[in-house]
CSV table of C-alpha atoms in Angstrom, one decimal:
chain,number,residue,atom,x,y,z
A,1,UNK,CA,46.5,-72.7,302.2
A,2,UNK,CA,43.7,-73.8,299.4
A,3,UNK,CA,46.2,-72.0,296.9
A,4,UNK,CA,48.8,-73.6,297.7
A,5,UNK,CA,47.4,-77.3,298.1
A,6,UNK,CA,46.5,-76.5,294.0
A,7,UNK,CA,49.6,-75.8,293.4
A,8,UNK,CA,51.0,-79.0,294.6
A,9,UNK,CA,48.8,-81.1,292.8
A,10,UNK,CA,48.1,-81.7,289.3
A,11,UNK,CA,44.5,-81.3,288.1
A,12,UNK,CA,42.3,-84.3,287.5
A,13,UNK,CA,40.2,-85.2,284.6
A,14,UNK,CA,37.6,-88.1,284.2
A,15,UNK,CA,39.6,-90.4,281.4
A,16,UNK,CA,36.4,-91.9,279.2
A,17,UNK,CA,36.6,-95.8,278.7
A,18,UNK,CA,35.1,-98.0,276.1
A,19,UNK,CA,33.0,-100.3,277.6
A,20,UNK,CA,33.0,-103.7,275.2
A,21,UNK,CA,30.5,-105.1,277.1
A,22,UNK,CA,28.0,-101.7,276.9
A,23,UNK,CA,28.6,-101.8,273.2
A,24,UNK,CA,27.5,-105.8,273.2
A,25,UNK,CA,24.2,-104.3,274.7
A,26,UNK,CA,23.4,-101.8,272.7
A,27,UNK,CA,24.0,-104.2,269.3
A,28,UNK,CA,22.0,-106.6,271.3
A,29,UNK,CA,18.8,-104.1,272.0
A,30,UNK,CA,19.7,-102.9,268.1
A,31,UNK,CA,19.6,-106.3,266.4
A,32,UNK,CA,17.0,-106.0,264.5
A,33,UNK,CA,18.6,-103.3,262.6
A,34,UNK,CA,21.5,-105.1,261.9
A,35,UNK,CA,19.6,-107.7,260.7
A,36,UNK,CA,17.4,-105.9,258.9
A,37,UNK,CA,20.1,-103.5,257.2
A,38,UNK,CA,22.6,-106.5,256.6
A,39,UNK,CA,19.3,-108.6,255.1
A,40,UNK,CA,18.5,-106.0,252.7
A,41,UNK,CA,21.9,-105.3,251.1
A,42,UNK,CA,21.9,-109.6,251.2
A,43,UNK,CA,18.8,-109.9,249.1
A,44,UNK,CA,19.8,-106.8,247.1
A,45,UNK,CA,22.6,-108.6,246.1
A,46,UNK,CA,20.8,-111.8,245.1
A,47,UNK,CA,18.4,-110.2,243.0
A,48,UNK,CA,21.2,-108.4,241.1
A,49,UNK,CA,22.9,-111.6,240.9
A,50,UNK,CA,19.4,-112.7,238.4
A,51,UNK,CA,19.1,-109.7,236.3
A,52,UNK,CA,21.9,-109.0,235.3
A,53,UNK,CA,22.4,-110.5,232.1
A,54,UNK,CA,26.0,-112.9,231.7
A,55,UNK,CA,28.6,-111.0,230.5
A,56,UNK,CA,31.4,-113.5,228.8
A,57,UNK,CA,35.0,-112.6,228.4
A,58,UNK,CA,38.0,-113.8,226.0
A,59,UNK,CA,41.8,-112.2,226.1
A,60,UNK,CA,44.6,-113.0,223.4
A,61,UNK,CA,48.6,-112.1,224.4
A,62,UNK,CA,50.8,-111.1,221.2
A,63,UNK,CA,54.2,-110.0,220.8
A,64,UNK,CA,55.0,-107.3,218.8
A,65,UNK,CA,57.8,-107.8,215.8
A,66,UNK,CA,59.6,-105.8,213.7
A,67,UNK,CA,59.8,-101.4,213.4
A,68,UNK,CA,63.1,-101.4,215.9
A,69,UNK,CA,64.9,-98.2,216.3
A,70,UNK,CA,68.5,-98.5,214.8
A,71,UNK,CA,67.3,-100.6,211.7
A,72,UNK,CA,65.8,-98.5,208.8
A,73,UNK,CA,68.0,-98.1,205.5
A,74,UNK,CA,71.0,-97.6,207.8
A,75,UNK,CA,71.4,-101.2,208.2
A,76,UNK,CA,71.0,-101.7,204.5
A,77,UNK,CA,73.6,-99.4,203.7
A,78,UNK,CA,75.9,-100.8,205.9
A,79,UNK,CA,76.1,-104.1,204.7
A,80,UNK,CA,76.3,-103.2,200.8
A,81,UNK,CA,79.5,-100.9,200.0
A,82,UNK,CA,78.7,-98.4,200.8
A,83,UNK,CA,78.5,-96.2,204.5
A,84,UNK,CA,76.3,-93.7,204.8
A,85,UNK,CA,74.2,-93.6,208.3
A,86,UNK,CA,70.7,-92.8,208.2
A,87,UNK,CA,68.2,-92.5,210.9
A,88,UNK,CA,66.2,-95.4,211.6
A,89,UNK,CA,63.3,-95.8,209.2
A,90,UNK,CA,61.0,-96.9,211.8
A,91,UNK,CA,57.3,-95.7,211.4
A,92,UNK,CA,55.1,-94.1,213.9
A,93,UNK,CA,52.7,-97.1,214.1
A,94,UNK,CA,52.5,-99.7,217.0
A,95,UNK,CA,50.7,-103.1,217.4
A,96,UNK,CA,49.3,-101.0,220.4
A,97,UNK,CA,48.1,-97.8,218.2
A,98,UNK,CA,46.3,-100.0,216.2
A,99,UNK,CA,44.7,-102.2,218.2
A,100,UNK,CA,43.2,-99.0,220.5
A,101,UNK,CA,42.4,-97.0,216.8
A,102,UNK,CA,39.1,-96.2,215.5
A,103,UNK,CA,40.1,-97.5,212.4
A,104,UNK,CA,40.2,-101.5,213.5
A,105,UNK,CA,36.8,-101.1,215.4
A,106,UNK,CA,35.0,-99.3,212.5
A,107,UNK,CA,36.6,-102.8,210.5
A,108,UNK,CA,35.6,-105.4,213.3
A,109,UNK,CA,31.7,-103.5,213.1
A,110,UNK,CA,31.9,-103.8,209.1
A,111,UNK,CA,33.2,-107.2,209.0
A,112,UNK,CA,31.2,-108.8,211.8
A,113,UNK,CA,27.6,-106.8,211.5
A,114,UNK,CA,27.9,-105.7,214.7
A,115,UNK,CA,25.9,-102.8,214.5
A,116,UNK,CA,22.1,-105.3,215.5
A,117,UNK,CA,24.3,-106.4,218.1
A,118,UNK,CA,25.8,-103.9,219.7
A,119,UNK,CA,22.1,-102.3,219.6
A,120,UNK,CA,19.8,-105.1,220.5
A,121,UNK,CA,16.9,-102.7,221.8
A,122,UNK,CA,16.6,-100.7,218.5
A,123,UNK,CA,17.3,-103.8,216.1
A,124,UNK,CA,13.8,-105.6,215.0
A,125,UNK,CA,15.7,-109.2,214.2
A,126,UNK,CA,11.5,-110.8,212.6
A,127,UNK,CA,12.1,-107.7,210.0
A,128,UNK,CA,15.7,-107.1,209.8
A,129,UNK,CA,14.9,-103.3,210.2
A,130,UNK,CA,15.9,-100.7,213.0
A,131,UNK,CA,13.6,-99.5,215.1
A,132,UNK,CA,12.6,-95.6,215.0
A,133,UNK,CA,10.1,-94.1,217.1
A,134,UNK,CA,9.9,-90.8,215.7
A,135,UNK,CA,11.3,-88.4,212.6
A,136,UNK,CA,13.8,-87.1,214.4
A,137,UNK,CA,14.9,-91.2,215.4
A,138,UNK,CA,17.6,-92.5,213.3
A,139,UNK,CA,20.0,-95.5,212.8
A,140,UNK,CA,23.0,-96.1,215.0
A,141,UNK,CA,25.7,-94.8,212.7
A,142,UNK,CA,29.5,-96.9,212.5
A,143,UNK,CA,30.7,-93.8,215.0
A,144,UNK,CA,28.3,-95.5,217.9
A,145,UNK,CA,29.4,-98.6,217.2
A,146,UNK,CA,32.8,-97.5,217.9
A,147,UNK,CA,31.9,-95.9,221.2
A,148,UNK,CA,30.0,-99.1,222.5
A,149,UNK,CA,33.6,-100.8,221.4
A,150,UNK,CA,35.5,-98.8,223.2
A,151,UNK,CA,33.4,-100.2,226.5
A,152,UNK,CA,34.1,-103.8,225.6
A,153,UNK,CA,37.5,-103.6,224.0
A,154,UNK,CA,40.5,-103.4,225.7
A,155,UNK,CA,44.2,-103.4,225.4
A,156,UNK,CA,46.9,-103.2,228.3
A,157,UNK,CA,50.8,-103.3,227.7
A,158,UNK,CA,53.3,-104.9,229.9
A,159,UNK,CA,56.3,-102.3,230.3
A,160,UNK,CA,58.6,-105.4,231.6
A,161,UNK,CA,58.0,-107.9,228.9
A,162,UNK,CA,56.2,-105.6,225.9
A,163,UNK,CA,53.5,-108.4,225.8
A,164,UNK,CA,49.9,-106.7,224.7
A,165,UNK,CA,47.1,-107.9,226.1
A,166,UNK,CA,43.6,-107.9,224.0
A,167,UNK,CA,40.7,-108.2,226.0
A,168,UNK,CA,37.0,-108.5,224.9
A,169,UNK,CA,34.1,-108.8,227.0
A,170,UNK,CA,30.1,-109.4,225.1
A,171,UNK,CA,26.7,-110.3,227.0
A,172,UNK,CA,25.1,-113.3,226.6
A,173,UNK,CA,26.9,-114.4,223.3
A,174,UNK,CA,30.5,-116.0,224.5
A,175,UNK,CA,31.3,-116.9,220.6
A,176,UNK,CA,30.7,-113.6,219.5
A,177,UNK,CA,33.7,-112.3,221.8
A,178,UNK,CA,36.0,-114.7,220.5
A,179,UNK,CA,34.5,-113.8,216.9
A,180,UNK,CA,35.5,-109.9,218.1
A,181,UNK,CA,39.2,-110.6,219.4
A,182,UNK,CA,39.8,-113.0,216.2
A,183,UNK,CA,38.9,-110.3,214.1
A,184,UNK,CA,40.9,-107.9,215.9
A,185,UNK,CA,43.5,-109.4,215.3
A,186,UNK,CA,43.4,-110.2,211.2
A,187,UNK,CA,42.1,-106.1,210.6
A,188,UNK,CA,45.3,-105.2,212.8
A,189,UNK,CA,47.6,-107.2,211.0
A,190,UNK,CA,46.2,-105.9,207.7
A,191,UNK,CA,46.2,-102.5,209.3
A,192,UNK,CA,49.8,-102.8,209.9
A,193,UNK,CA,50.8,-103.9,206.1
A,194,UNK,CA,49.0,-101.6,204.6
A,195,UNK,CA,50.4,-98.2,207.1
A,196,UNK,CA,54.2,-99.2,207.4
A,197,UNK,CA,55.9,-98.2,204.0
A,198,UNK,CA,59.6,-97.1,204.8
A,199,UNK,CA,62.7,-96.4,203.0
A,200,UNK,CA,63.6,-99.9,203.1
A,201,UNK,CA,60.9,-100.9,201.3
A,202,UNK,CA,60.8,-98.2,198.5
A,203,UNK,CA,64.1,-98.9,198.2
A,204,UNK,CA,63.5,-102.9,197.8
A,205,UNK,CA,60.2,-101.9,195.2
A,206,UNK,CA,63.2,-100.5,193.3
A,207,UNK,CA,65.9,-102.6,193.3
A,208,UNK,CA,62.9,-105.4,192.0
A,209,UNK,CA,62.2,-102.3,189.0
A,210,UNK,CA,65.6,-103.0,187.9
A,211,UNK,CA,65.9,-107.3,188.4
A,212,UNK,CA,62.8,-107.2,186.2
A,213,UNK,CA,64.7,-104.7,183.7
A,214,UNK,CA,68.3,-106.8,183.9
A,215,UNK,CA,66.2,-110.1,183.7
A,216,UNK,CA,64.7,-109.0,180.1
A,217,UNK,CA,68.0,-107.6,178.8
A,218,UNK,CA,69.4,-110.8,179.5
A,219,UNK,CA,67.0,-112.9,178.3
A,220,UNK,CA,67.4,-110.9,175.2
A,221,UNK,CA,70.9,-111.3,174.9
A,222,UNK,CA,70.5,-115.2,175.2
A,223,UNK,CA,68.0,-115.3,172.3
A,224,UNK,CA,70.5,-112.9,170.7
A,225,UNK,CA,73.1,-115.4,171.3
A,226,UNK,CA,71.1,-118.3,170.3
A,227,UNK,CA,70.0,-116.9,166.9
A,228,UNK,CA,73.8,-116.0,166.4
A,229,UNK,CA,74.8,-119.6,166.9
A,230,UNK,CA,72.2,-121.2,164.3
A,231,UNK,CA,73.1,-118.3,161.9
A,232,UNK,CA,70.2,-116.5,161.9
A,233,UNK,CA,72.0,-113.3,162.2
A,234,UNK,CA,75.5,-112.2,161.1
A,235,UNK,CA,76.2,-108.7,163.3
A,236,UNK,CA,75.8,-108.1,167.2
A,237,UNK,CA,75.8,-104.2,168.7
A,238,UNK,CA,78.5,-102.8,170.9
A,239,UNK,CA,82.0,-104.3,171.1
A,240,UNK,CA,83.1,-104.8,174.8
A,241,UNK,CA,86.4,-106.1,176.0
A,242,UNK,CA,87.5,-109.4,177.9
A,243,UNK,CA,86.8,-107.6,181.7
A,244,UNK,CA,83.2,-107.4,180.9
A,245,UNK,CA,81.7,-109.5,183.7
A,246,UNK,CA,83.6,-107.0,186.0
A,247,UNK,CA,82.0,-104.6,183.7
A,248,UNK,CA,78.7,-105.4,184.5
A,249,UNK,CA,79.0,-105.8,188.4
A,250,UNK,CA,80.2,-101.9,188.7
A,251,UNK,CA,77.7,-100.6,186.5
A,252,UNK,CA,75.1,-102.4,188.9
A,253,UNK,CA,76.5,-100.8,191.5
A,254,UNK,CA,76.3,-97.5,190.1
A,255,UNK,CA,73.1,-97.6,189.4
A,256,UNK,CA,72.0,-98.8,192.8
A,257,UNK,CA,74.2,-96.0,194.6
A,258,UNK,CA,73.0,-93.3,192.0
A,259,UNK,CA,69.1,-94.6,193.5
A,260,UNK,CA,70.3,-94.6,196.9
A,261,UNK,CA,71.5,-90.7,196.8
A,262,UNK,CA,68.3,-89.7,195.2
A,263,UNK,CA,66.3,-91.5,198.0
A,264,UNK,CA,68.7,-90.0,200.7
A,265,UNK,CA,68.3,-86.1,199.2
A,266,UNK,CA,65.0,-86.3,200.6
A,267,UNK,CA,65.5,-87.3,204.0
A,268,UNK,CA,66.2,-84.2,205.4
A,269,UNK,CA,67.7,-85.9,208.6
A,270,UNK,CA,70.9,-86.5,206.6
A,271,UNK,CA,73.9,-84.1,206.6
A,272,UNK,CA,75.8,-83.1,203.6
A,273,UNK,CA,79.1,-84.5,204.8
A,274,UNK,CA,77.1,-87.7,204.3
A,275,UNK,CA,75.5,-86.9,201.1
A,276,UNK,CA,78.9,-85.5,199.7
A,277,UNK,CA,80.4,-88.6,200.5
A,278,UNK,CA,78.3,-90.7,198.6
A,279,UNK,CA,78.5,-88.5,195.7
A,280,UNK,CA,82.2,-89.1,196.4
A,281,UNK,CA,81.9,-92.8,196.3
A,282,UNK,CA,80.0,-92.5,192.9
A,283,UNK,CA,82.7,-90.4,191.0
A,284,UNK,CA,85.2,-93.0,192.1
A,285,UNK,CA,83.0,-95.9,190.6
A,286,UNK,CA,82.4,-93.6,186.8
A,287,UNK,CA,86.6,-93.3,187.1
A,288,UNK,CA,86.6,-97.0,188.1
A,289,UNK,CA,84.4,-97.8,185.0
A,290,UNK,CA,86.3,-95.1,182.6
A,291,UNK,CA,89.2,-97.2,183.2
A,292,UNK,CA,87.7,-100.3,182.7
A,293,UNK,CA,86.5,-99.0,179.3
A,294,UNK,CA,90.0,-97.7,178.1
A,295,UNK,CA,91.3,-101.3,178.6
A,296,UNK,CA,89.1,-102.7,175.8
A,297,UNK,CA,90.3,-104.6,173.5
A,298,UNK,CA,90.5,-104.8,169.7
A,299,UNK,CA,91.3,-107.8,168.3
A,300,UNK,CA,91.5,-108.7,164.6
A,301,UNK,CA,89.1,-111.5,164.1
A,302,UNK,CA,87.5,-113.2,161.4
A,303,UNK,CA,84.0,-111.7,161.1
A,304,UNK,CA,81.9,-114.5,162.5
A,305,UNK,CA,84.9,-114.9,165.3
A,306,UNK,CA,84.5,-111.2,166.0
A,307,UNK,CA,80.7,-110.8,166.7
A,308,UNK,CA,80.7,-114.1,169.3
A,309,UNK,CA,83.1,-111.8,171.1
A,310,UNK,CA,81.1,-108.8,171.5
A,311,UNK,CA,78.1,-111.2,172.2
A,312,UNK,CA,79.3,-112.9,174.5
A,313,UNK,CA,80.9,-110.2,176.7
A,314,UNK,CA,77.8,-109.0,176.7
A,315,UNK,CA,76.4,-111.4,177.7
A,316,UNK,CA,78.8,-111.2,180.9
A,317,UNK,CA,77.6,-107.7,181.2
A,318,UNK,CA,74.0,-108.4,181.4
A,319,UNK,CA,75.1,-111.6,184.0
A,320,UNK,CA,76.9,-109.3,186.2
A,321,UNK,CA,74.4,-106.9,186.6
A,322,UNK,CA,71.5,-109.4,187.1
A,323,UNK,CA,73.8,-111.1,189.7
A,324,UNK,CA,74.4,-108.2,191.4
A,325,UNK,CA,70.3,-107.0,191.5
A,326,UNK,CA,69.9,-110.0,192.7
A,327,UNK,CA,71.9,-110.0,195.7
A,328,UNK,CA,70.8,-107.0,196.1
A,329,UNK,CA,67.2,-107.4,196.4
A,330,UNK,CA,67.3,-110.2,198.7
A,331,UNK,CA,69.4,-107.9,201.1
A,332,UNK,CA,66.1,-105.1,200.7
A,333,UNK,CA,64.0,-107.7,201.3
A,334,UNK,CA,65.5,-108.9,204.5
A,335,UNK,CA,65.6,-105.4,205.9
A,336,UNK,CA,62.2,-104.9,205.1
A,337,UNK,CA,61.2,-107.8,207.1
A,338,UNK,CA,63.2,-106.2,210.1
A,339,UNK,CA,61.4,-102.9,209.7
A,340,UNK,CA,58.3,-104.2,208.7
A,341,UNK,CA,55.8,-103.9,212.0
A,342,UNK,CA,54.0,-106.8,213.0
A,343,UNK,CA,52.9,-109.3,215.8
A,344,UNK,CA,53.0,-112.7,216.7
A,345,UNK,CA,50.4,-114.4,218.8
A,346,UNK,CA,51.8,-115.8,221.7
A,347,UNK,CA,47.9,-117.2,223.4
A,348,UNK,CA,45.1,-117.0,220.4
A,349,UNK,CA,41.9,-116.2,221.5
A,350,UNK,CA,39.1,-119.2,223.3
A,351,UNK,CA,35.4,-119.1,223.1
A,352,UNK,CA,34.5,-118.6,226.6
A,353,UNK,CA,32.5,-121.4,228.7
A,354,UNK,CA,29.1,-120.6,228.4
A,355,UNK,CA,28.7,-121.8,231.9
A,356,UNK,CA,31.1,-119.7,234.0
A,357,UNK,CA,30.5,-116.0,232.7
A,358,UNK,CA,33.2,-113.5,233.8
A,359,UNK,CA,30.4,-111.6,234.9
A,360,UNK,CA,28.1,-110.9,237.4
A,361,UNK,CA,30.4,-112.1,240.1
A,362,UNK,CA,28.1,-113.5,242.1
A,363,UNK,CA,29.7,-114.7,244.8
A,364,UNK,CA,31.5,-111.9,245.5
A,365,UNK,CA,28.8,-109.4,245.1
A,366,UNK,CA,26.7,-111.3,247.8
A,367,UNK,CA,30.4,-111.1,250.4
A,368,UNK,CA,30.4,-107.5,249.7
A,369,UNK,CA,27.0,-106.8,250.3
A,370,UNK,CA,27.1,-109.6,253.4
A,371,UNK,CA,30.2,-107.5,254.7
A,372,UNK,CA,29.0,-103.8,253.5
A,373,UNK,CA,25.1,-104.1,254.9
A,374,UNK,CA,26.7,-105.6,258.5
A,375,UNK,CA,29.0,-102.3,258.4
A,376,UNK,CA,26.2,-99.9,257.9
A,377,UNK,CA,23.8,-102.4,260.3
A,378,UNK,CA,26.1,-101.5,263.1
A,379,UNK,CA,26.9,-98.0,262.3
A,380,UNK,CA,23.0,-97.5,262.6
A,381,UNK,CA,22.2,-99.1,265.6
A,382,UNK,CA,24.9,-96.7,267.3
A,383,UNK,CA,23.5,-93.9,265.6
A,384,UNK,CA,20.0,-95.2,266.7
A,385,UNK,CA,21.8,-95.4,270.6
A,386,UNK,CA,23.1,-92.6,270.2
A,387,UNK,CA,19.9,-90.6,269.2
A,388,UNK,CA,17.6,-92.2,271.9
A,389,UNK,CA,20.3,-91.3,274.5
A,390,UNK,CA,20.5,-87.6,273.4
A,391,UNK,CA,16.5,-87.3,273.7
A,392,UNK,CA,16.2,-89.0,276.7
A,393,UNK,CA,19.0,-86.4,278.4
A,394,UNK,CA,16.8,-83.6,276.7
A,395,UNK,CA,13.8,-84.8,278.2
A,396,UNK,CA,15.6,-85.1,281.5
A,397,UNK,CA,16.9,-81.5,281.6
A,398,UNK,CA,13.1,-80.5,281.0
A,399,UNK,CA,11.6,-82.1,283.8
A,400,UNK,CA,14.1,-81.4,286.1
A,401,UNK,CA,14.3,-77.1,284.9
């Protein structure tokens, strides 16, 4: 019968309940150790809140210009006449690069004399001398400076606009952070100019070769012309015919495509379909120009009739060419300002109030230790219940064995 009233029935087990009003007790009996706890972590926090020394912060946003993929001499080719497609001459180099590299904070330490402050403890400031306790003791070298700048410098990209944040953070001396990011700033533009040298621009540095050559010839050929005039001289070199000026223009060209092949034979990213046709284009311009020079015309002049000719077509020569370098060059120098790297400051850096320090945070390190040492308070007086209870049952199992 006992067998089967178990079966019938399901068996019972004592469910255990949390009692609100047992654990309002046992805080109550354990208040002094929540006070005490959360009192501690409260003055703690205080005394932290007067030692540690103000730390200011200053932040500058910039946007980076310039070095976009797709540009490089490609561009350039494509607007003169010629069509040869070249990778994009953009450089390695970012704004961000920069602005995170050794290089700019070894330049901040050197222009600013960091080093005393980025080393107050070993700097004597009444002597202007470093500090060294011993032989072995030496100077902080550039290399620590750049390791404390790595701790108060930094740099944060946003991937949805591309605008860099610079950040600098310095104890006690707010105008020395702005001093830091200002400087940033003019060593990472300089950076930057001096780094990025691309096809565009060694092509530009050449084209300006050959304005400054064109400019003298024609210059010469004016005070050639001039002394002609006032009969100073009787004979002028070369005879070319009346389509000189046309002359002129497609020898420029020749010489600026025969520049352009010798700069593209050493990219090796280019094909030779794209180098053959350029050579292509080039023997068409020399058959263009053979041409031309079979046209010439010889016409029987009086002497003095006869030399103002030949001057003056070249003089057309040496005015088509210039014309046509100088077109030219302000093309190269346009591309080189799209490929050329840079930034532009979108918020400059401030001198932070000298009154509001970014750190200590002082009220919220007294609401986390407030919050942290009531947490632990509590935790402890149940651990305290809890331990009182467990010897009391201990002692109870004693007495009662």
């Amino acid at each position: 019968m006992e067998k089967e009233r178990d079966i019938g029935y399901p068996p019972y087990y004592e469910e255990d309940e949390i009692d609100l009003y047992e654990l309002w007790l046992t805080l109550k009996r354990r208040k002094k150790i929540v006070f005490g706890i959360t009192g501690l972590f409260t003055v703690v926090a205080l005394i932290l809140c007067f030692i540690l020394p103000p730390v200011y912060k200053t932040e500058t946003s910039l946007m980076p210009l310039g070095g976009k993929e797709g540009g490089g001499l490609s561009s350039l080719l494509s607007s003169l006449p010629i069509s040869v497609p070249i990778p994009g001459g953009q450089s390695g180099i970012t704004v961000e690069a920069v602005l995170k590299s050794r290089t700019l904070k070894e330049r901040i330490i050197k222009d600013l004399n960091l080093l005393p402050e980025l080393f107050p403890d070993k700097w004597d400031k009444e002597n202007k001398r470093w500090i060294l306790e011993g032989e072995d003791d030496k100077p902080p070298t550039i290399l620590d400076g750049v390791k404390k700048l790595d701790n108060l410098i930094s740099v944060s990209t946003d991937k949805k606009t591309g605008v860099i944040t610079l950040s600098v953070e310095f104890k006690k001396n707010p105008e020395l952070a702005y001093k830091i990011a200002e400087t940033a700033l003019k060593e990472a533009n300089n950076i930057l100019n001096e780094k990025a040298f691309t096809l565009a621009k060694k092509y530009r540095i050449y084209v300006g070769e050959q304005l400054a050559i064109a400019r003298e010839k024609l210059l010469e050929i004016e005070n050639i012309y001039e002394e002609f005039i006032k009969g100073k001289i009787k004979k002028v070199p070369l005879i070319f015919g009346k389509d000189a000026l046309e002359y002129g223009k497609l020898k420029g060209e020749l010489i600026l495509k025969q520049k352009k092949l010798e700069i593209l034979n050493k990219n090796k990213e280019i094909s030779p379909e794209e180098i053959g046709k350029l050579k292509e284009e080039i023997n068409n311009l020399k058959k263009k120009l053979q041409g031309l020079q079979g046209r010439l015309n010889y016409v029987s002049l009086p002497e003095y009739q006869l030399n103002l000719q030949k001057l003056q077509a070249q003089m057309s020569i040496a005015q088509g060419l210039f014309e046509t370098l100088v077109k030219e060059y302000e093309m190269a120098k346009a591309q080189e300002m799209k490929e050329q790297i840079s930034f532009q400051v979108i918020d400059p850096p401030y001198i932070p109030d000298i009154e509001k320090p970014y750190k200590p945070k002082k009220k919220l390190i007294v609401a986390v230790a407030l919050v942290s040492g009531l947490f632990l308070g509590v935790f402890a007086a149940f651990f305290r219940e809890w331990l009182d209870n467990v010897k009391k049952r201990h002692k109870e199992e004693i007495n009662n064995a």
